[in-house]
Amino acid sequence: MAADPRLARIDPRRVATPPQPPPPPPAQSEPKSLGGYDGAEDGAGEGDLQRKDEGGFKLKFCTVCASNQNRSMEAHLRLSLASYPVLSFGTGSLVRLPGPSITQPNVYPFNSTSYSHMYEELSQKDPRLYRANGILSMLERNVGVKWGPERWQDWSIGRPRLDQRREDKGSKGAEAGVVDVVITCEERCWDAVVDNLIERGSPLNRPVHVINVDIRDNHEEALVGGKGILDLADSLNEAAREEKDVGEEKKSFDDRVPEVLAEWQERWPQLPALWTLGWF
């Protein structure tokens, strides 16, 4: 029996329901990181991190990670913008950056490959991948800090750094090729530095504090670690300055370093630290 269409105005059950719109397409996920970066993107520009140099005594620092790319370079940048003399190195056999898969890293030699060369090569290989995973942004940051990655084991400690082709940030004050404090960013890098210092045999008979601040190798943790390392540098520098300003009744800087580190660790419990006194 045919239905009277006029009844639809009365009975809402007879009103045709409009079709639902199709669901939106799923969001495309960005390519994931395929390994450690050893760069960090930071919303703050260098102008926001730059600290006015008030002069006075400054400790000389060295930052170290595996490939002199991510964690050591973030710390290098922050220390240099705070007007500290600073060098940075990697302890690996080669510079390794994530590639298209975890088994296909991009590999470069230390000391002879510039950050700008790496940037240009990866920009040509797959700009979408390396922009999405932060590698290109990291290398852009690195290009503005120094010429290229250097290997710790190849560093001639005590040899003047007079190569004028590079204008590295933090190089002013570090021309003599020695530092007061080495800060590594991973325990295996700390082990490599300490073992290498023993192998060198301390020809300069000069003490150096070797501190490890354990930082996971990703962009976000590198930012946090860089801030923590700058805070540690400020605390150590203040202790060294106090030693120069007071008489001999005060503890020496070398004796105070473990106390300063313990106080810093309370402020940064998420960054486990190690310390030892080594010799150049």
mmCIF file of C-alpha atoms in Angstrom:
data_model
loop_
_atom_site.group_PDB
_atom_site.id
_atom_site.type_symbol
_atom_site.label_atom_id
_atom_site.label_comp_id
_atom_site.label_asym_id
_atom_site.label_seq_id
_atom_site.Cartn_x
_atom_site.Cartn_y
_atom_site.Cartn_z
ATOM 1 C CA MET A 1 0.000 0.000 0.000
ATOM 2 C CA ALA A 2 1.425 3.376 -1.038
ATOM 3 C CA ALA A 3 2.263 5.823 1.753
ATOM 4 C CA ASP A 4 0.784 9.291 1.716
ATOM 5 C CA PRO A 5 3.761 11.704 1.465
ATOM 6 C CA ARG A 6 1.750 14.300 3.378
ATOM 7 C CA LEU A 7 2.000 12.126 6.478
ATOM 8 C CA ALA A 8 5.775 12.735 6.589
ATOM 9 C CA ARG A 9 5.053 16.239 7.795
ATOM 10 C CA ILE A 10 3.257 14.787 10.772
ATOM 11 C CA ASP A 11 5.256 11.645 11.541
ATOM 12 C CA PRO A 12 8.959 12.486 11.976
ATOM 13 C CA ARG A 13 9.818 8.817 11.586
ATOM 14 C CA ARG A 14 8.954 9.108 7.909
ATOM 15 C CA VAL A 15 11.276 12.073 7.254
ATOM 16 C CA ALA A 16 14.299 11.050 5.232
ATOM 17 C CA THR A 17 17.595 11.484 7.128
ATOM 18 C CA PRO A 18 20.321 13.270 5.097
ATOM 19 C CA PRO A 19 23.484 11.193 4.610
ATOM 20 C CA GLN A 20 26.373 11.881 6.984
ATOM 21 C CA PRO A 21 29.412 13.590 5.470
ATOM 22 C CA PRO A 22 32.425 11.325 4.933
ATOM 23 C CA PRO A 23 35.052 11.331 7.714
ATOM 24 C CA PRO A 24 38.105 13.527 7.157
ATOM 25 C CA PRO A 25 41.173 11.758 5.780
ATOM 26 C CA PRO A 26 43.657 10.628 8.440
ATOM 27 C CA ALA A 27 46.471 13.058 9.138
ATOM 28 C CA GLN A 28 49.738 12.101 7.532
ATOM 29 C CA SER A 29 52.372 11.387 10.130
ATOM 30 C CA GLU A 30 55.778 12.958 9.745
ATOM 31 C CA PRO A 31 58.765 10.658 9.193
ATOM 32 C CA LYS A 32 60.139 9.438 12.475
ATOM 33 C CA SER A 33 63.684 9.709 13.654
ATOM 34 C CA LEU A 34 65.814 6.810 12.531
ATOM 35 C CA GLY A 35 68.528 6.959 15.137
ATOM 36 C CA GLY A 36 70.499 9.390 17.264
ATOM 37 C CA TYR A 37 71.249 12.828 15.898
ATOM 38 C CA ASP A 38 74.282 13.742 17.712
ATOM 39 C CA GLY A 39 70.829 19.478 16.810
ATOM 40 C CA ALA A 40 68.203 20.759 18.312
ATOM 41 C CA GLU A 41 65.574 23.105 17.073
ATOM 42 C CA ASP A 42 64.834 25.889 19.459
ATOM 43 C CA GLY A 43 62.120 28.460 19.124
ATOM 44 C CA ALA A 44 64.406 31.030 20.668
ATOM 45 C CA GLY A 45 66.840 32.749 18.349
ATOM 46 C CA GLU A 46 70.434 33.489 19.183
ATOM 47 C CA GLY A 47 69.474 37.027 20.146
ATOM 48 C CA ASP A 48 67.286 35.654 22.925
ATOM 49 C CA LEU A 49 70.143 33.520 24.283
ATOM 50 C CA GLN A 50 72.935 36.077 23.913
ATOM 51 C CA ARG A 51 74.278 37.245 27.238
ATOM 52 C CA LYS A 52 76.105 40.521 27.687
ATOM 53 C CA ASP A 53 79.778 39.930 28.378
ATOM 54 C CA GLU A 54 80.488 41.593 31.695
ATOM 55 C CA GLY A 55 84.181 40.729 31.526
ATOM 56 C CA GLY A 56 86.055 39.184 34.422
ATOM 57 C CA PHE A 57 87.402 35.681 34.855
ATOM 58 C CA LYS A 58 86.082 32.948 32.555
ATOM 59 C CA LEU A 59 86.737 29.218 32.727
ATOM 60 C CA LYS A 60 87.433 27.525 29.405
ATOM 61 C CA PHE A 61 85.100 24.679 28.470
ATOM 62 C CA CYS A 62 84.979 21.783 26.041
ATOM 63 C CA THR A 63 81.782 19.890 25.178
ATOM 64 C CA VAL A 64 81.860 16.345 23.803
ATOM 65 C CA CYS A 65 79.314 13.914 22.348
ATOM 66 C CA ALA A 66 79.579 11.057 19.856
ATOM 67 C CA SER A 67 79.496 12.896 16.517
ATOM 68 C CA ASN A 68 79.889 16.582 17.484
ATOM 69 C CA GLN A 69 76.474 17.239 15.970
ATOM 70 C CA ASN A 70 73.635 17.438 18.466
ATOM 71 C CA ARG A 71 74.237 17.551 22.200
ATOM 72 C CA SER A 72 77.780 18.943 22.240
ATOM 73 C CA MET A 73 76.837 21.569 19.643
ATOM 74 C CA GLU A 74 73.749 22.754 21.525
ATOM 75 C CA ALA A 75 75.909 23.157 24.631
ATOM 76 C CA HIS A 76 78.697 24.789 22.578
ATOM 77 C CA LEU A 77 76.231 27.356 21.245
ATOM 78 C CA ARG A 78 74.781 28.202 24.650
ATOM 79 C CA LEU A 79 78.181 28.519 26.316
ATOM 80 C CA SER A 80 79.527 30.708 23.512
ATOM 81 C CA LEU A 81 76.502 33.002 23.664
ATOM 82 C CA ALA A 82 77.202 33.372 27.389
ATOM 83 C CA SER A 83 80.726 34.559 26.428
ATOM 84 C CA TYR A 84 82.590 31.451 27.623
ATOM 85 C CA PRO A 85 85.615 30.237 25.643
ATOM 86 C CA VAL A 86 84.521 26.836 24.351
ATOM 87 C CA LEU A 87 85.598 24.022 22.029
ATOM 88 C CA SER A 88 83.620 20.927 21.058
ATOM 89 C CA PHE A 89 84.452 17.440 19.799
ATOM 90 C CA GLY A 90 83.068 13.972 19.067
ATOM 91 C CA THR A 91 84.523 10.649 20.212
ATOM 92 C CA GLY A 92 83.197 8.338 17.491
ATOM 93 C CA SER A 93 85.279 6.858 14.695
ATOM 94 C CA LEU A 94 83.102 8.604 12.095
ATOM 95 C CA VAL A 95 80.345 11.213 12.030
ATOM 96 C CA ARG A 96 77.006 9.441 11.723
ATOM 97 C CA LEU A 97 73.642 11.039 10.926
ATOM 98 C CA PRO A 98 70.308 9.219 10.491
ATOM 99 C CA GLY A 99 69.550 8.114 6.931
ATOM 100 C CA PRO A 100 66.476 6.694 5.183
ATOM 101 C CA SER A 101 66.592 3.648 7.491
ATOM 102 C CA ILE A 102 68.336 2.688 10.716
ATOM 103 C CA THR A 103 70.740 0.511 8.715
ATOM 104 C CA GLN A 104 71.561 3.284 6.212
ATOM 105 C CA PRO A 105 73.117 6.166 8.156
ATOM 106 C CA ASN A 106 74.858 9.068 6.469
ATOM 107 C CA VAL A 107 78.543 8.737 7.342
ATOM 108 C CA TYR A 108 81.241 11.417 7.123
ATOM 109 C CA PRO A 109 84.870 11.699 8.277
ATOM 110 C CA PHE A 110 85.773 13.997 11.161
ATOM 111 C CA ASN A 111 87.983 17.077 10.752
ATOM 112 C CA SER A 112 87.629 17.328 6.963
ATOM 113 C CA THR A 113 83.865 17.592 6.308
ATOM 114 C CA SER A 114 82.084 20.872 6.926
ATOM 115 C CA TYR A 115 78.564 21.207 8.276
ATOM 116 C CA SER A 116 77.653 23.192 5.156
ATOM 117 C CA HIS A 117 78.736 20.273 2.933
ATOM 118 C CA MET A 118 76.531 17.871 4.927
ATOM 119 C CA TYR A 119 73.620 20.318 4.676
ATOM 120 C CA GLU A 120 73.941 20.677 0.910
ATOM 121 C CA GLU A 121 74.280 16.935 0.340
ATOM 122 C CA LEU A 122 71.274 15.955 2.461
ATOM 123 C CA SER A 123 69.189 18.793 0.976
ATOM 124 C CA GLN A 124 69.729 17.212 -2.423
ATOM 125 C CA LYS A 125 69.159 13.621 -1.277
ATOM 126 C CA ASP A 126 65.752 13.993 0.404
ATOM 127 C CA PRO A 127 64.864 17.495 1.634
ATOM 128 C CA ARG A 128 61.447 16.448 2.941
ATOM 129 C CA LEU A 129 62.824 13.615 5.097
ATOM 130 C CA TYR A 130 65.738 15.553 6.542
ATOM 131 C CA ARG A 131 63.672 18.672 7.167
ATOM 132 C CA ALA A 132 60.943 16.651 8.882
ATOM 133 C CA ASN A 133 63.314 14.781 11.202
ATOM 134 C CA GLY A 134 65.202 17.952 12.151
ATOM 135 C CA ILE A 135 68.564 17.132 10.577
ATOM 136 C CA LEU A 136 68.614 20.142 8.246
ATOM 137 C CA SER A 137 67.602 22.511 11.039
ATOM 138 C CA MET A 138 70.347 21.032 13.221
ATOM 139 C CA LEU A 139 72.959 21.505 10.509
ATOM 140 C CA GLU A 140 71.794 25.080 9.910
ATOM 141 C CA ARG A 141 72.407 25.715 13.600
ATOM 142 C CA ASN A 142 75.799 24.040 13.455
ATOM 143 C CA VAL A 143 76.951 26.039 10.408
ATOM 144 C CA GLY A 144 76.524 29.197 12.486
ATOM 145 C CA VAL A 145 78.596 27.786 15.369
ATOM 146 C CA LYS A 146 81.742 26.310 13.767
ATOM 147 C CA TRP A 147 83.181 24.974 10.523
ATOM 148 C CA GLY A 148 82.763 21.253 11.020
ATOM 149 C CA PRO A 149 82.867 18.312 13.466
ATOM 150 C CA GLU A 150 86.187 17.551 15.161
ATOM 151 C CA ARG A 151 87.336 14.301 16.759
ATOM 152 C CA TRP A 152 88.531 14.337 20.376
ATOM 153 C CA GLN A 153 91.220 11.714 19.830
ATOM 154 C CA ASP A 154 92.777 13.818 17.051
ATOM 155 C CA TRP A 155 92.938 17.006 19.112
ATOM 156 C CA SER A 156 96.504 18.217 19.734
ATOM 157 C CA ILE A 157 95.994 19.493 23.280
ATOM 158 C CA GLY A 158 98.111 22.545 24.013
ATOM 159 C CA ARG A 159 98.757 23.331 20.356
ATOM 160 C CA PRO A 160 97.600 26.884 19.493
ATOM 161 C CA ARG A 161 94.458 26.941 17.365
ATOM 162 C CA LEU A 162 95.427 29.583 14.818
ATOM 163 C CA ASP A 163 93.536 28.333 11.767
ATOM 164 C CA GLN A 164 91.973 31.548 10.507
ATOM 165 C CA ARG A 165 89.745 29.871 7.933
ATOM 166 C CA ARG A 166 87.266 29.183 10.746
ATOM 167 C CA GLU A 167 85.608 31.725 12.967
ATOM 168 C CA ASP A 168 84.107 29.360 15.516
ATOM 169 C CA LYS A 169 81.824 30.737 18.200
ATOM 170 C CA GLY A 170 83.567 30.624 21.556
ATOM 171 C CA SER A 171 87.025 30.467 19.969
ATOM 172 C CA LYS A 172 88.091 33.747 21.580
ATOM 173 C CA GLY A 173 89.973 32.821 24.723
ATOM 174 C CA ALA A 174 90.527 29.209 23.655
ATOM 175 C CA GLU A 175 93.330 29.911 21.182
ATOM 176 C CA ALA A 176 95.930 28.217 23.384
ATOM 177 C CA GLY A 177 94.290 24.825 22.840
ATOM 178 C CA VAL A 178 93.657 23.967 26.500
ATOM 179 C CA VAL A 179 90.518 24.054 28.645
ATOM 180 C CA ASP A 180 89.668 23.879 32.346
ATOM 181 C CA VAL A 181 86.554 21.691 32.157
ATOM 182 C CA VAL A 182 85.477 18.975 29.716
ATOM 183 C CA ILE A 183 81.749 18.183 29.725
ATOM 184 C CA THR A 184 80.655 15.014 27.938
ATOM 185 C CA CYS A 185 77.028 14.220 27.121
ATOM 186 C CA GLU A 186 77.009 10.431 27.389
ATOM 187 C CA GLU A 187 78.799 7.978 29.667
ATOM 188 C CA ARG A 188 80.534 6.130 26.832
ATOM 189 C CA CYS A 189 81.939 9.495 25.648
ATOM 190 C CA TRP A 190 83.123 10.196 29.211
ATOM 191 C CA ASP A 191 84.845 6.795 29.253
ATOM 192 C CA ALA A 192 86.482 7.530 25.895
ATOM 193 C CA VAL A 193 87.772 10.919 27.066
ATOM 194 C CA VAL A 194 89.115 9.587 30.378
ATOM 195 C CA ASP A 195 90.800 6.604 28.699
ATOM 196 C CA ASN A 196 92.339 8.859 26.062
ATOM 197 C CA LEU A 197 93.726 11.247 28.683
ATOM 198 C CA ILE A 198 95.405 8.299 30.410
ATOM 199 C CA GLU A 199 96.858 7.132 27.101
ATOM 200 C CA ARG A 200 98.275 10.604 26.395
ATOM 201 C CA GLY A 201 100.284 10.469 29.609
ATOM 202 C CA SER A 202 99.578 14.052 30.813
ATOM 203 C CA PRO A 203 102.502 15.743 29.004
ATOM 204 C CA LEU A 204 101.383 19.220 30.137
ATOM 205 C CA ASN A 205 100.895 18.182 33.777
ATOM 206 C CA ARG A 206 97.787 20.358 33.815
ATOM 207 C CA PRO A 207 94.591 19.330 35.696
ATOM 208 C CA VAL A 208 91.274 19.218 33.888
ATOM 209 C CA HIS A 209 87.845 18.391 35.341
ATOM 210 C CA VAL A 210 85.978 15.806 33.258
ATOM 211 C CA ILE A 211 82.221 15.829 33.927
ATOM 212 C CA ASN A 212 79.532 13.754 32.251
ATOM 213 C CA VAL A 213 76.003 15.142 31.978
ATOM 214 C CA ASP A 214 73.920 12.281 30.621
ATOM 215 C CA ILE A 215 71.650 13.544 27.821
ATOM 216 C CA ARG A 216 69.525 11.397 25.530
ATOM 217 C CA ASP A 217 70.370 11.930 21.870
ATOM 218 C CA ASN A 218 67.298 13.731 20.542
ATOM 219 C CA HIS A 219 66.384 17.333 19.797
ATOM 220 C CA GLU A 220 64.251 17.955 22.869
ATOM 221 C CA GLU A 221 66.671 16.469 25.400
ATOM 222 C CA ALA A 222 69.567 18.335 23.800
ATOM 223 C CA LEU A 223 67.789 21.622 24.516
ATOM 224 C CA VAL A 224 67.249 20.705 28.152
ATOM 225 C CA GLY A 225 70.798 19.432 28.461
ATOM 226 C CA GLY A 226 72.211 22.605 26.937
ATOM 227 C CA LYS A 227 70.423 24.720 29.527
ATOM 228 C CA GLY A 228 71.639 22.457 32.320
ATOM 229 C CA ILE A 229 75.234 22.591 31.099
ATOM 230 C CA LEU A 230 75.122 26.388 30.959
ATOM 231 C CA ASP A 231 73.828 26.479 34.546
ATOM 232 C CA LEU A 232 76.652 24.140 35.591
ATOM 233 C CA ALA A 233 79.208 26.313 33.795
ATOM 234 C CA ASP A 234 77.916 29.400 35.605
ATOM 235 C CA SER A 235 78.190 27.639 38.971
ATOM 236 C CA LEU A 236 81.713 26.386 38.286
ATOM 237 C CA ASN A 237 82.845 29.759 37.006
ATOM 238 C CA GLU A 238 81.485 31.499 40.103
ATOM 239 C CA ALA A 239 83.405 29.085 42.334
ATOM 240 C CA ALA A 240 86.606 29.684 40.375
ATOM 241 C CA ARG A 241 86.124 33.442 40.514
ATOM 242 C CA GLU A 242 85.604 33.320 44.280
ATOM 243 C CA GLU A 243 88.908 31.460 44.668
ATOM 244 C CA LYS A 244 90.691 34.288 42.903
ATOM 245 C CA ASP A 245 88.958 36.945 45.020
ATOM 246 C CA VAL A 246 89.617 35.505 48.489
ATOM 247 C CA GLY A 247 92.635 34.388 50.498
ATOM 248 C CA GLU A 248 94.098 30.948 50.897
ATOM 249 C CA GLU A 249 91.788 30.060 53.784
ATOM 250 C CA LYS A 250 89.065 29.302 51.241
ATOM 251 C CA LYS A 251 88.882 25.854 49.624
ATOM 252 C CA SER A 252 90.568 25.716 46.236
ATOM 253 C CA PHE A 253 88.438 25.514 43.104
ATOM 254 C CA ASP A 254 89.580 21.941 42.405
ATOM 255 C CA ASP A 255 88.419 20.880 45.884
ATOM 256 C CA ARG A 256 85.063 22.626 45.483
ATOM 257 C CA VAL A 257 84.075 21.102 42.137
ATOM 258 C CA PRO A 258 82.391 17.977 43.666
ATOM 259 C CA GLU A 259 80.368 20.232 46.016
ATOM 260 C CA VAL A 260 79.327 22.527 43.162
ATOM 261 C CA LEU A 261 78.343 19.513 41.075
ATOM 262 C CA ALA A 262 76.280 18.049 43.933
ATOM 263 C CA GLU A 263 74.379 21.327 44.362
ATOM 264 C CA TRP A 264 73.785 21.507 40.620
ATOM 265 C CA GLN A 265 72.532 17.888 40.570
ATOM 266 C CA GLU A 266 69.808 18.813 43.052
ATOM 267 C CA ARG A 267 68.582 21.444 40.593
ATOM 268 C CA TRP A 268 68.836 19.112 37.587
ATOM 269 C CA PRO A 269 67.972 15.592 38.827
ATOM 270 C CA GLN A 270 66.917 14.553 35.312
ATOM 271 C CA LEU A 271 70.522 14.917 34.110
ATOM 272 C CA PRO A 272 72.654 12.297 35.943
ATOM 273 C CA ALA A 273 76.266 13.427 36.337
ATOM 274 C CA LEU A 274 79.723 11.878 36.777
ATOM 275 C CA TRP A 275 82.999 13.588 37.624
ATOM 276 C CA THR A 276 86.701 12.865 37.769
ATOM 277 C CA LEU A 277 89.902 14.867 37.756
ATOM 278 C CA GLY A 278 92.082 14.190 34.732
ATOM 279 C CA TRP A 279 95.340 15.595 33.431
ATOM 280 C CA PHE A 280 96.437 17.130 30.150
#
